[in-house]
Amino acid sequence: MTGKDDDGFPAFVQGWNAMVELKTPAHHARMAGWLEKHMAGQNRRMLLMAFRGSGKSTLVGLFAAWLLLRDPNRRLLVLAADLKLAMKMVRNVKRILERHPDCSHLKPPAKERDQWAADRFTVLRPMELRDPSMAAAGIGGNITGSRADVVICDDVEVPRNADTAVKRAALRERLSELDYVLVPGGAQLYVGTPHAQDSLYAEETDDGSPPFLDEFERMVLPVYTEDSQGNRSYTWKERFGEAHVARIRKSTGPNKFTSQMLLRPVSITDGVLDVGRLGRYDAELEYREALGRAALTLDGVKLVSATCWWDPAFVRPAGEGDGRIKSGDGSVVAAVFAGENEHFYLHRVLYLAVDPRAEETEADQQCRQVSRFLADNHLPAVHIEINGLGRFLPGLLRKRLRDDRLAAGVVEQNSRTPKAERIIKAFNALLADRRLLVHRQVWETPLIREMRDWRPDGRYRGPDDGLDAVAGCLGAEPYRFDRSTNPPERRPDWRGAGAVVAPADWEL
């Protein structure tokens, strides 16, 4: 290194690697140039995704040291899934500053080192600031009083905090606090790999809402890329060549390999309910009457039955989420139709919400929503699970249906089968045969996340209220025999002696 002010970050990386007798991989040079470019740009919100083992955290550590070299007054905050991981980067940056010849002037004398530890340190700087030059914090730590010019989120998403929708929501809520830590005009850098289908790094969401890192500058470096002919180009062929990558794929499984090495947001575990086996459709119900008979069709398919299931519970107020409470069950109503083509259509799933300021009671508000749900979808009846809270609801719903002049039945259901067994029994055969189709609006509800995250073991604590309602619909569907009227083809008797027919001379 020359120590000149105009030396950029790629040159800083080259100089450090030469000092420690290491070569600079081509993808490190690309990442270094990208970081320097966007750090000097207008949008200083960045996401760097690179495959596991690519050395991205090492490079970001050098980036932090270079930032302090260029401006010692900068304050950097490193946030990771736990404090130990964040301290690892801070300790690495501290060692770079101690060893790099161009950074020797930043190390304070021994008698002035009030902060020179593994979790935080302060370099020699012109300004007297309350926050250290660099500090480490875990995602669950208290950073309320901190201020930073640069926030580095290094592997904040890990399997431990991203395996359920509830945990992922809590992670997003925690990370949203960084806007109060970052000073105006500050820089934010996320570094990591996706660990869930709806990862916080995902560029698109299931429900079409803006992604968590919307408008962030993105750099994605998978272990290899493929052209239209299927030819692969490896990012770091010297270390991650074809043979080594094949071993990783074989040992970790396709889902984890796709997530961690190809950087495509998928569930890193094989879910019990495979969302990929669901069909998708956009058509709406068509109701017609002719010659005194009514017909209901969906995308040209005549529907032969409909099932509606309501799994009731106390719900959170409207405007505070999707109708589910943070602890306990949510109130969900679902509708499934069966067609003449032997396919099932999951047409609507509604997560109920209430308004505590309304004059109606919460139960009346839910019954009103269910009544409207039945009317909108031409449903002849609704099954209500009466375990616990639902025991007094059938009477209230019948009254609401009479008031709304809606001819629909109310069937009381008392579930005795364990929930996990009901869900598996309802979904398994239909998913295996790909006979369950889901409307576009249902794909935008929390149901799809529930399907991806759900596990039948007792350790699962995530939401499954939508799954339970849909399972109730599928379980209540009647079994239909083949309506073929063709008589069976008579086959010759293969036994040694055929059936004996007594001779008769009378006419029948």
mmCIF file with all atom_site columns, C-alpha atoms in Angstrom, residues 167-363:
data_model
loop_
_atom_site.group_PDB
_atom_site.id
_atom_site.type_symbol
_atom_site.label_atom_id
_atom_site.label_alt_id
_atom_site.label_comp_id
_atom_site.label_asym_id
_atom_site.label_entity_id
_atom_site.label_seq_id
_atom_site.pdbx_PDB_ins_code
_atom_site.Cartn_x
_atom_site.Cartn_y
_atom_site.Cartn_z
_atom_site.occupancy
_atom_site.B_iso_or_equiv
_atom_site.pdbx_formal_charge
_atom_site.auth_seq_id
_atom_site.auth_comp_id
_atom_site.auth_asym_id
_atom_site.auth_atom_id
_atom_site.pdbx_PDB_model_num
ATOM 1   C CA . LYS A 1 167 ? -39.622 -15.799 14.187  1.00 0.00 ? 167 LYS A CA 1
ATOM 2   C CA . ARG A 1 168 ? -39.099 -14.163 10.807  1.00 0.00 ? 168 ARG A CA 1
ATOM 3   C CA . ALA A 1 169 ? -41.640 -11.477 11.674  1.00 0.00 ? 169 ALA A CA 1
ATOM 4   C CA . ALA A 1 170 ? -39.857 -10.845 14.974  1.00 0.00 ? 170 ALA A CA 1
ATOM 5   C CA . LEU A 1 171 ? -36.527 -10.564 13.135  1.00 0.00 ? 171 LEU A CA 1
ATOM 6   C CA . ARG A 1 172 ? -37.935 -8.010  10.707  1.00 0.00 ? 172 ARG A CA 1
ATOM 7   C CA . GLU A 1 173 ? -39.431 -6.021  13.555  1.00 0.00 ? 173 GLU A CA 1
ATOM 8   C CA . ARG A 1 174 ? -36.096 -5.972  15.335  1.00 0.00 ? 174 ARG A CA 1
ATOM 9   C CA . LEU A 1 175 ? -34.177 -4.902  12.224  1.00 0.00 ? 175 LEU A CA 1
ATOM 10  C CA . SER A 1 176 ? -36.626 -2.089  11.541  1.00 0.00 ? 176 SER A CA 1
ATOM 11  C CA . GLU A 1 177 ? -35.228 -0.394  14.677  1.00 0.00 ? 177 GLU A CA 1
ATOM 12  C CA . LEU A 1 178 ? -31.983 0.256   12.795  1.00 0.00 ? 178 LEU A CA 1
ATOM 13  C CA . ASP A 1 179 ? -33.553 3.297   11.143  1.00 0.00 ? 179 ASP A CA 1
ATOM 14  C CA . TYR A 1 180 ? -33.373 4.993   14.554  1.00 0.00 ? 180 TYR A CA 1
ATOM 15  C CA . VAL A 1 181 ? -29.728 3.995   15.056  1.00 0.00 ? 181 VAL A CA 1
ATOM 16  C CA . LEU A 1 182 ? -28.439 5.067   11.647  1.00 0.00 ? 182 LEU A CA 1
ATOM 17  C CA . VAL A 1 183 ? -27.664 8.776   11.295  1.00 0.00 ? 183 VAL A CA 1
ATOM 18  C CA . PRO A 1 184 ? -29.180 10.664  8.321   1.00 0.00 ? 184 PRO A CA 1
ATOM 19  C CA . GLY A 1 185 ? -27.191 9.870   5.204   1.00 0.00 ? 185 GLY A CA 1
ATOM 20  C CA . GLY A 1 186 ? -25.612 6.813   6.807   1.00 0.00 ? 186 GLY A CA 1
ATOM 21  C CA . ALA A 1 187 ? -24.834 3.530   5.074   1.00 0.00 ? 187 ALA A CA 1
ATOM 22  C CA . GLN A 1 188 ? -26.395 0.137   5.701   1.00 0.00 ? 188 GLN A CA 1
ATOM 23  C CA . LEU A 1 189 ? -24.914 -3.140  4.485   1.00 0.00 ? 189 LEU A CA 1
ATOM 24  C CA . TYR A 1 190 ? -26.537 -6.572  4.770   1.00 0.00 ? 190 TYR A CA 1
ATOM 25  C CA . VAL A 1 191 ? -24.294 -9.594  4.288   1.00 0.00 ? 191 VAL A CA 1
ATOM 26  C CA . GLY A 1 192 ? -25.631 -13.142 4.343   1.00 0.00 ? 192 GLY A CA 1
ATOM 27  C CA . THR A 1 193 ? -27.408 -16.052 2.686   1.00 0.00 ? 193 THR A CA 1
ATOM 28  C CA . PRO A 1 194 ? -31.153 -16.861 2.689   1.00 0.00 ? 194 PRO A CA 1
ATOM 29  C CA . HIS A 1 195 ? -32.474 -19.414 5.175   1.00 0.00 ? 195 HIS A CA 1
ATOM 30  C CA . ALA A 1 196 ? -36.195 -19.424 4.349   1.00 0.00 ? 196 ALA A CA 1
ATOM 31  C CA . GLN A 1 197 ? -38.591 -19.219 1.430   1.00 0.00 ? 197 GLN A CA 1
ATOM 32  C CA . ASP A 1 198 ? -39.681 -15.716 2.464   1.00 0.00 ? 198 ASP A CA 1
ATOM 33  C CA . SER A 1 199 ? -36.199 -14.677 3.556   1.00 0.00 ? 199 SER A CA 1
ATOM 34  C CA . LEU A 1 200 ? -35.626 -11.043 4.462   1.00 0.00 ? 200 LEU A CA 1
ATOM 35  C CA . TYR A 1 201 ? -33.146 -11.044 1.540   1.00 0.00 ? 201 TYR A CA 1
ATOM 36  C CA . ALA A 1 202 ? -35.832 -12.181 -0.948  1.00 0.00 ? 202 ALA A CA 1
ATOM 37  C CA . GLU A 1 203 ? -36.423 -9.906  -3.922  1.00 0.00 ? 203 GLU A CA 1
ATOM 38  C CA . GLU A 1 204 ? -40.069 -10.941 -4.282  1.00 0.00 ? 204 GLU A CA 1
ATOM 39  C CA . THR A 1 205 ? -42.764 -11.909 -1.775  1.00 0.00 ? 205 THR A CA 1
ATOM 40  C CA . ASP A 1 206 ? -45.604 -14.417 -1.981  1.00 0.00 ? 206 ASP A CA 1
ATOM 41  C CA . ASP A 1 207 ? -48.307 -11.818 -1.368  1.00 0.00 ? 207 ASP A CA 1
ATOM 42  C CA . GLY A 1 208 ? -46.917 -9.209  -3.755  1.00 0.00 ? 208 GLY A CA 1
ATOM 43  C CA . SER A 1 209 ? -46.010 -6.747  -0.996  1.00 0.00 ? 209 SER A CA 1
ATOM 44  C CA . PRO A 1 210 ? -42.677 -4.862  -1.158  1.00 0.00 ? 210 PRO A CA 1
ATOM 45  C CA . PRO A 1 211 ? -39.735 -6.991  0.033   1.00 0.00 ? 211 PRO A CA 1
ATOM 46  C CA . PHE A 1 212 ? -38.070 -6.140  3.328   1.00 0.00 ? 212 PHE A CA 1
ATOM 47  C CA . LEU A 1 213 ? -34.947 -4.834  1.603   1.00 0.00 ? 213 LEU A CA 1
ATOM 48  C CA . ASP A 1 214 ? -36.849 -2.938  -1.057  1.00 0.00 ? 214 ASP A CA 1
ATOM 49  C CA . GLU A 1 215 ? -34.761 -0.403  -3.012  1.00 0.00 ? 215 GLU A CA 1
ATOM 50  C CA . PHE A 1 216 ? -31.488 -1.845  -1.681  1.00 0.00 ? 216 PHE A CA 1
ATOM 51  C CA . GLU A 1 217 ? -28.614 -2.149  -4.133  1.00 0.00 ? 217 GLU A CA 1
ATOM 52  C CA . ARG A 1 218 ? -28.001 -5.884  -4.622  1.00 0.00 ? 218 ARG A CA 1
ATOM 53  C CA . MET A 1 219 ? -25.002 -7.997  -5.508  1.00 0.00 ? 219 MET A CA 1
ATOM 54  C CA . VAL A 1 220 ? -25.618 -11.751 -5.712  1.00 0.00 ? 220 VAL A CA 1
ATOM 55  C CA . LEU A 1 221 ? -22.731 -14.182 -6.280  1.00 0.00 ? 221 LEU A CA 1
ATOM 56  C CA . PRO A 1 222 ? -23.844 -17.842 -6.425  1.00 0.00 ? 222 PRO A CA 1
ATOM 57  C CA . VAL A 1 223 ? -21.255 -20.600 -6.508  1.00 0.00 ? 223 VAL A CA 1
ATOM 58  C CA . TYR A 1 224 ? -21.956 -21.025 -10.228 1.00 0.00 ? 224 TYR A CA 1
ATOM 59  C CA . THR A 1 225 ? -24.168 -19.614 -12.954 1.00 0.00 ? 225 THR A CA 1
ATOM 60  C CA . GLU A 1 226 ? -25.673 -21.434 -15.941 1.00 0.00 ? 226 GLU A CA 1
ATOM 61  C CA . ASP A 1 227 ? -26.274 -20.199 -19.461 1.00 0.00 ? 227 ASP A CA 1
ATOM 62  C CA . SER A 1 228 ? -29.244 -21.146 -21.637 1.00 0.00 ? 228 SER A CA 1
ATOM 63  C CA . GLN A 1 229 ? -27.456 -24.338 -22.765 1.00 0.00 ? 229 GLN A CA 1
ATOM 64  C CA . GLY A 1 230 ? -26.822 -25.437 -19.170 1.00 0.00 ? 230 GLY A CA 1
ATOM 65  C CA . ASN A 1 231 ? -23.078 -24.703 -19.227 1.00 0.00 ? 231 ASN A CA 1
ATOM 66  C CA . ARG A 1 232 ? -21.819 -23.745 -15.782 1.00 0.00 ? 232 ARG A CA 1
ATOM 67  C CA . SER A 1 233 ? -19.410 -20.964 -14.916 1.00 0.00 ? 233 SER A CA 1
ATOM 68  C CA . TYR A 1 234 ? -17.926 -21.364 -11.427 1.00 0.00 ? 234 TYR A CA 1
ATOM 69  C CA . THR A 1 235 ? -17.321 -18.223 -9.359  1.00 0.00 ? 235 THR A CA 1
ATOM 70  C CA . TRP A 1 236 ? -14.272 -19.570 -7.479  1.00 0.00 ? 236 TRP A CA 1
ATOM 71  C CA . LYS A 1 237 ? -13.197 -22.559 -9.520  1.00 0.00 ? 237 LYS A CA 1
ATOM 72  C CA . GLU A 1 238 ? -9.878  -22.973 -7.676  1.00 0.00 ? 238 GLU A CA 1
ATOM 73  C CA . ARG A 1 239 ? -11.671 -23.852 -4.425  1.00 0.00 ? 239 ARG A CA 1
ATOM 74  C CA . PHE A 1 240 ? -15.243 -24.598 -5.440  1.00 0.00 ? 240 PHE A CA 1
ATOM 75  C CA . GLY A 1 241 ? -14.864 -26.594 -8.620  1.00 0.00 ? 241 GLY A CA 1
ATOM 76  C CA . GLU A 1 242 ? -17.308 -29.076 -10.106 1.00 0.00 ? 242 GLU A CA 1
ATOM 77  C CA . ALA A 1 243 ? -16.287 -32.058 -7.953  1.00 0.00 ? 243 ALA A CA 1
ATOM 78  C CA . HIS A 1 244 ? -16.309 -30.160 -4.655  1.00 0.00 ? 244 HIS A CA 1
ATOM 79  C CA . VAL A 1 245 ? -19.637 -28.494 -5.411  1.00 0.00 ? 245 VAL A CA 1
ATOM 80  C CA . ALA A 1 246 ? -21.144 -31.902 -6.266  1.00 0.00 ? 246 ALA A CA 1
ATOM 81  C CA . ARG A 1 247 ? -19.981 -33.255 -2.889  1.00 0.00 ? 247 ARG A CA 1
ATOM 82  C CA . ILE A 1 248 ? -21.583 -30.313 -1.089  1.00 0.00 ? 248 ILE A CA 1
ATOM 83  C CA . ARG A 1 249 ? -24.865 -30.841 -2.929  1.00 0.00 ? 249 ARG A CA 1
ATOM 84  C CA . LYS A 1 250 ? -24.875 -34.547 -2.080  1.00 0.00 ? 250 LYS A CA 1
ATOM 85  C CA . SER A 1 251 ? -24.056 -34.091 1.607   1.00 0.00 ? 251 SER A CA 1
ATOM 86  C CA . THR A 1 252 ? -26.366 -31.142 2.344   1.00 0.00 ? 252 THR A CA 1
ATOM 87  C CA . GLY A 1 253 ? -29.369 -31.963 0.161   1.00 0.00 ? 253 GLY A CA 1
ATOM 88  C CA . PRO A 1 254 ? -30.953 -30.000 -2.692  1.00 0.00 ? 254 PRO A CA 1
ATOM 89  C CA . ASN A 1 255 ? -32.862 -27.471 -0.587  1.00 0.00 ? 255 ASN A CA 1
ATOM 90  C CA . LYS A 1 256 ? -29.964 -26.347 1.560   1.00 0.00 ? 256 LYS A CA 1
ATOM 91  C CA . PHE A 1 257 ? -27.616 -26.305 -1.436  1.00 0.00 ? 257 PHE A CA 1
ATOM 92  C CA . THR A 1 258 ? -30.038 -24.140 -3.424  1.00 0.00 ? 258 THR A CA 1
ATOM 93  C CA . SER A 1 259 ? -30.388 -21.748 -0.510  1.00 0.00 ? 259 SER A CA 1
ATOM 94  C CA . GLN A 1 260 ? -26.792 -21.477 0.690   1.00 0.00 ? 260 GLN A CA 1
ATOM 95  C CA . MET A 1 261 ? -24.796 -21.955 -2.509  1.00 0.00 ? 261 MET A CA 1
ATOM 96  C CA . LEU A 1 262 ? -27.132 -20.750 -5.277  1.00 0.00 ? 262 LEU A CA 1
ATOM 97  C CA . LEU A 1 263 ? -28.699 -18.047 -3.060  1.00 0.00 ? 263 LEU A CA 1
ATOM 98  C CA . ARG A 1 264 ? -32.292 -18.770 -4.049  1.00 0.00 ? 264 ARG A CA 1
ATOM 99  C CA . PRO A 1 265 ? -34.703 -18.313 -1.138  1.00 0.00 ? 265 PRO A CA 1
ATOM 100 C CA . VAL A 1 266 ? -36.170 -21.738 -0.395  1.00 0.00 ? 266 VAL A CA 1
ATOM 101 C CA . SER A 1 267 ? -36.876 -23.570 2.816   1.00 0.00 ? 267 SER A CA 1
ATOM 102 C CA . ILE A 1 268 ? -33.624 -25.247 3.888   1.00 0.00 ? 268 ILE A CA 1
ATOM 103 C CA . THR A 1 269 ? -35.592 -28.176 5.306   1.00 0.00 ? 269 THR A CA 1
ATOM 104 C CA . ASP A 1 270 ? -37.899 -30.496 3.398   1.00 0.00 ? 270 ASP A CA 1
ATOM 105 C CA . GLY A 1 271 ? -41.392 -29.475 4.408   1.00 0.00 ? 271 GLY A CA 1
ATOM 106 C CA . VAL A 1 272 ? -44.040 -32.077 5.145   1.00 0.00 ? 272 VAL A CA 1
ATOM 107 C CA . LEU A 1 273 ? -46.513 -30.209 2.921   1.00 0.00 ? 273 LEU A CA 1
ATOM 108 C CA . ASP A 1 274 ? -44.934 -29.488 -0.451  1.00 0.00 ? 274 ASP A CA 1
ATOM 109 C CA . VAL A 1 275 ? -46.253 -26.140 -1.687  1.00 0.00 ? 275 VAL A CA 1
ATOM 110 C CA . GLY A 1 276 ? -44.769 -26.906 -5.097  1.00 0.00 ? 276 GLY A CA 1
ATOM 111 C CA . ARG A 1 277 ? -47.473 -29.535 -5.620  1.00 0.00 ? 277 ARG A CA 1
ATOM 112 C CA . LEU A 1 278 ? -50.279 -27.010 -5.356  1.00 0.00 ? 278 LEU A CA 1
ATOM 113 C CA . GLY A 1 279 ? -51.960 -25.853 -8.527  1.00 0.00 ? 279 GLY A CA 1
ATOM 114 C CA . ARG A 1 280 ? -52.832 -22.208 -9.115  1.00 0.00 ? 280 ARG A CA 1
ATOM 115 C CA . TYR A 1 281 ? -55.806 -20.560 -10.813 1.00 0.00 ? 281 TYR A CA 1
ATOM 116 C CA . ASP A 1 282 ? -57.327 -17.073 -11.213 1.00 0.00 ? 282 ASP A CA 1
ATOM 117 C CA . ALA A 1 283 ? -60.894 -17.862 -12.279 1.00 0.00 ? 283 ALA A CA 1
ATOM 118 C CA . GLU A 1 284 ? -63.941 -16.770 -10.268 1.00 0.00 ? 284 GLU A CA 1
ATOM 119 C CA . LEU A 1 285 ? -67.187 -18.583 -9.537  1.00 0.00 ? 285 LEU A CA 1
ATOM 120 C CA . GLU A 1 286 ? -69.946 -18.370 -12.157 1.00 0.00 ? 286 GLU A CA 1
ATOM 121 C CA . TYR A 1 287 ? -73.528 -18.942 -10.952 1.00 0.00 ? 287 TYR A CA 1
ATOM 122 C CA . ARG A 1 288 ? -76.287 -19.593 -13.499 1.00 0.00 ? 288 ARG A CA 1
ATOM 123 C CA . GLU A 1 289 ? -79.890 -20.759 -13.451 1.00 0.00 ? 289 GLU A CA 1
ATOM 124 C CA . ALA A 1 290 ? -81.649 -22.526 -16.334 1.00 0.00 ? 290 ALA A CA 1
ATOM 125 C CA . LEU A 1 291 ? -84.892 -24.517 -16.514 1.00 0.00 ? 291 LEU A CA 1
ATOM 126 C CA . GLY A 1 292 ? -85.379 -24.162 -12.796 1.00 0.00 ? 292 GLY A CA 1
ATOM 127 C CA . ARG A 1 293 ? -81.974 -25.606 -11.944 1.00 0.00 ? 293 ARG A CA 1
ATOM 128 C CA . ALA A 1 294 ? -78.897 -23.794 -10.649 1.00 0.00 ? 294 ALA A CA 1
ATOM 129 C CA . ALA A 1 295 ? -75.332 -24.492 -11.741 1.00 0.00 ? 295 ALA A CA 1
ATOM 130 C CA . LEU A 1 296 ? -72.039 -23.281 -10.311 1.00 0.00 ? 296 LEU A CA 1
ATOM 131 C CA . THR A 1 297 ? -68.927 -23.468 -12.470 1.00 0.00 ? 297 THR A CA 1
ATOM 132 C CA . LEU A 1 298 ? -65.298 -22.505 -12.073 1.00 0.00 ? 298 LEU A CA 1
ATOM 133 C CA . ASP A 1 299 ? -63.188 -21.913 -15.166 1.00 0.00 ? 299 ASP A CA 1
ATOM 134 C CA . GLY A 1 300 ? -65.638 -24.022 -17.192 1.00 0.00 ? 300 GLY A CA 1
ATOM 135 C CA . VAL A 1 301 ? -65.645 -26.922 -14.709 1.00 0.00 ? 301 VAL A CA 1
ATOM 136 C CA . LYS A 1 302 ? -68.996 -27.829 -13.168 1.00 0.00 ? 302 LYS A CA 1
ATOM 137 C CA . LEU A 1 303 ? -68.780 -27.897 -9.379  1.00 0.00 ? 303 LEU A CA 1
ATOM 138 C CA . VAL A 1 304 ? -70.516 -30.768 -7.608  1.00 0.00 ? 304 VAL A CA 1
ATOM 139 C CA . SER A 1 305 ? -69.966 -29.898 -3.942  1.00 0.00 ? 305 SER A CA 1
ATOM 140 C CA . ALA A 1 306 ? -68.717 -27.201 -1.592  1.00 0.00 ? 306 ALA A CA 1
ATOM 141 C CA . THR A 1 307 ? -67.400 -27.351 1.950   1.00 0.00 ? 307 THR A CA 1
ATOM 142 C CA . CYS A 1 308 ? -66.873 -24.443 4.329   1.00 0.00 ? 308 CYS A CA 1
ATOM 143 C CA . TRP A 1 309 ? -65.101 -24.787 7.677   1.00 0.00 ? 309 TRP A CA 1
ATOM 144 C CA . TRP A 1 310 ? -64.775 -22.215 10.446  1.00 0.00 ? 310 TRP A CA 1
ATOM 145 C CA . ASP A 1 311 ? -62.174 -22.720 13.157  1.00 0.00 ? 311 ASP A CA 1
ATOM 146 C CA . PRO A 1 312 ? -63.099 -19.895 15.576  1.00 0.00 ? 312 PRO A CA 1
ATOM 147 C CA . ALA A 1 313 ? -60.992 -18.106 18.187  1.00 0.00 ? 313 ALA A CA 1
ATOM 148 C CA . PHE A 1 314 ? -60.609 -14.704 19.787  1.00 0.00 ? 314 PHE A CA 1
ATOM 149 C CA . VAL A 1 315 ? -58.840 -12.504 17.245  1.00 0.00 ? 315 VAL A CA 1
ATOM 150 C CA . ARG A 1 316 ? -56.726 -9.372  17.376  1.00 0.00 ? 316 ARG A CA 1
ATOM 151 C CA . PRO A 1 317 ? -58.194 -6.008  16.339  1.00 0.00 ? 317 PRO A CA 1
ATOM 152 C CA . ALA A 1 318 ? -58.398 -5.093  12.663  1.00 0.00 ? 318 ALA A CA 1
ATOM 153 C CA . GLY A 1 319 ? -55.364 -3.205  11.424  1.00 0.00 ? 319 GLY A CA 1
ATOM 154 C CA . GLU A 1 320 ? -52.985 -5.069  13.716  1.00 0.00 ? 320 GLU A CA 1
ATOM 155 C CA . GLY A 1 321 ? -52.102 -7.896  11.374  1.00 0.00 ? 321 GLY A CA 1
ATOM 156 C CA . ASP A 1 322 ? -53.740 -10.634 9.422   1.00 0.00 ? 322 ASP A CA 1
ATOM 157 C CA . GLY A 1 323 ? -56.277 -11.754 11.980  1.00 0.00 ? 323 GLY A CA 1
ATOM 158 C CA . ARG A 1 324 ? -53.953 -13.967 13.950  1.00 0.00 ? 324 ARG A CA 1
ATOM 159 C CA . ILE A 1 325 ? -52.879 -13.302 17.491  1.00 0.00 ? 325 ILE A CA 1
ATOM 160 C CA . LYS A 1 326 ? -49.289 -13.529 18.582  1.00 0.00 ? 326 LYS A CA 1
ATOM 161 C CA . SER A 1 327 ? -50.008 -16.310 21.046  1.00 0.00 ? 327 SER A CA 1
ATOM 162 C CA . GLY A 1 328 ? -52.821 -18.822 20.769  1.00 0.00 ? 328 GLY A CA 1
ATOM 163 C CA . ASP A 1 329 ? -55.108 -19.628 17.850  1.00 0.00 ? 329 ASP A CA 1
ATOM 164 C CA . GLY A 1 330 ? -56.523 -17.387 15.145  1.00 0.00 ? 330 GLY A CA 1
ATOM 165 C CA . SER A 1 331 ? -60.029 -17.402 13.712  1.00 0.00 ? 331 SER A CA 1
ATOM 166 C CA . VAL A 1 332 ? -60.090 -18.660 10.121  1.00 0.00 ? 332 VAL A CA 1
ATOM 167 C CA . VAL A 1 333 ? -62.826 -19.647 7.678   1.00 0.00 ? 333 VAL A CA 1
ATOM 168 C CA . ALA A 1 334 ? -62.062 -21.541 4.455   1.00 0.00 ? 334 ALA A CA 1
ATOM 169 C CA . ALA A 1 335 ? -64.024 -22.739 1.419   1.00 0.00 ? 335 ALA A CA 1
ATOM 170 C CA . VAL A 1 336 ? -63.200 -25.703 -0.839  1.00 0.00 ? 336 VAL A CA 1
ATOM 171 C CA . PHE A 1 337 ? -65.098 -26.750 -3.969  1.00 0.00 ? 337 PHE A CA 1
ATOM 172 C CA . ALA A 1 338 ? -64.992 -30.117 -5.741  1.00 0.00 ? 338 ALA A CA 1
ATOM 173 C CA . GLY A 1 339 ? -65.369 -30.332 -9.515  1.00 0.00 ? 339 GLY A CA 1
ATOM 174 C CA . GLU A 1 340 ? -66.589 -32.993 -11.897 1.00 0.00 ? 340 GLU A CA 1
ATOM 175 C CA . ASN A 1 341 ? -62.968 -33.420 -12.950 1.00 0.00 ? 341 ASN A CA 1
ATOM 176 C CA . GLU A 1 342 ? -62.153 -34.834 -9.468  1.00 0.00 ? 342 GLU A CA 1
ATOM 177 C CA . HIS A 1 343 ? -60.040 -31.796 -8.587  1.00 0.00 ? 343 HIS A CA 1
ATOM 178 C CA . PHE A 1 344 ? -60.464 -29.735 -5.439  1.00 0.00 ? 344 PHE A CA 1
ATOM 179 C CA . TYR A 1 345 ? -60.398 -25.940 -5.524  1.00 0.00 ? 345 TYR A CA 1
ATOM 180 C CA . LEU A 1 346 ? -59.310 -24.035 -2.430  1.00 0.00 ? 346 LEU A CA 1
ATOM 181 C CA . HIS A 1 347 ? -61.136 -20.861 -3.394  1.00 0.00 ? 347 HIS A CA 1
ATOM 182 C CA . ARG A 1 348 ? -60.999 -18.615 -0.345  1.00 0.00 ? 348 ARG A CA 1
ATOM 183 C CA . VAL A 1 349 ? -59.344 -18.450 3.076   1.00 0.00 ? 349 VAL A CA 1
ATOM 184 C CA . LEU A 1 350 ? -60.317 -15.562 5.363   1.00 0.00 ? 350 LEU A CA 1
ATOM 185 C CA . TYR A 1 351 ? -58.412 -14.626 8.521   1.00 0.00 ? 351 TYR A CA 1
ATOM 186 C CA . LEU A 1 352 ? -61.025 -12.826 10.614  1.00 0.00 ? 352 LEU A CA 1
ATOM 187 C CA . ALA A 1 353 ? -60.302 -9.513  12.358  1.00 0.00 ? 353 ALA A CA 1
ATOM 188 C CA . VAL A 1 354 ? -62.396 -7.386  14.729  1.00 0.00 ? 354 VAL A CA 1
ATOM 189 C CA . ASP A 1 355 ? -62.735 -3.731  15.680  1.00 0.00 ? 355 ASP A CA 1
ATOM 190 C CA . PRO A 1 356 ? -62.752 -3.242  19.486  1.00 0.00 ? 356 PRO A CA 1
ATOM 191 C CA . ARG A 1 357 ? -64.389 0.185   19.048  1.00 0.00 ? 357 ARG A CA 1
ATOM 192 C CA . ALA A 1 358 ? -67.449 -1.232  17.287  1.00 0.00 ? 358 ALA A CA 1
ATOM 193 C CA . GLU A 1 359 ? -70.770 -1.555  19.104  1.00 0.00 ? 359 GLU A CA 1
ATOM 194 C CA . GLU A 1 360 ? -71.021 -5.215  18.117  1.00 0.00 ? 360 GLU A CA 1
ATOM 195 C CA . THR A 1 361 ? -69.338 -7.831  20.247  1.00 0.00 ? 361 THR A CA 1
ATOM 196 C CA . GLU A 1 362 ? -66.329 -9.664  18.833  1.00 0.00 ? 362 GLU A CA 1
ATOM 197 C CA . ALA A 1 363 ? -68.439 -12.786 18.336  1.00 0.00 ? 363 ALA A CA 1
#
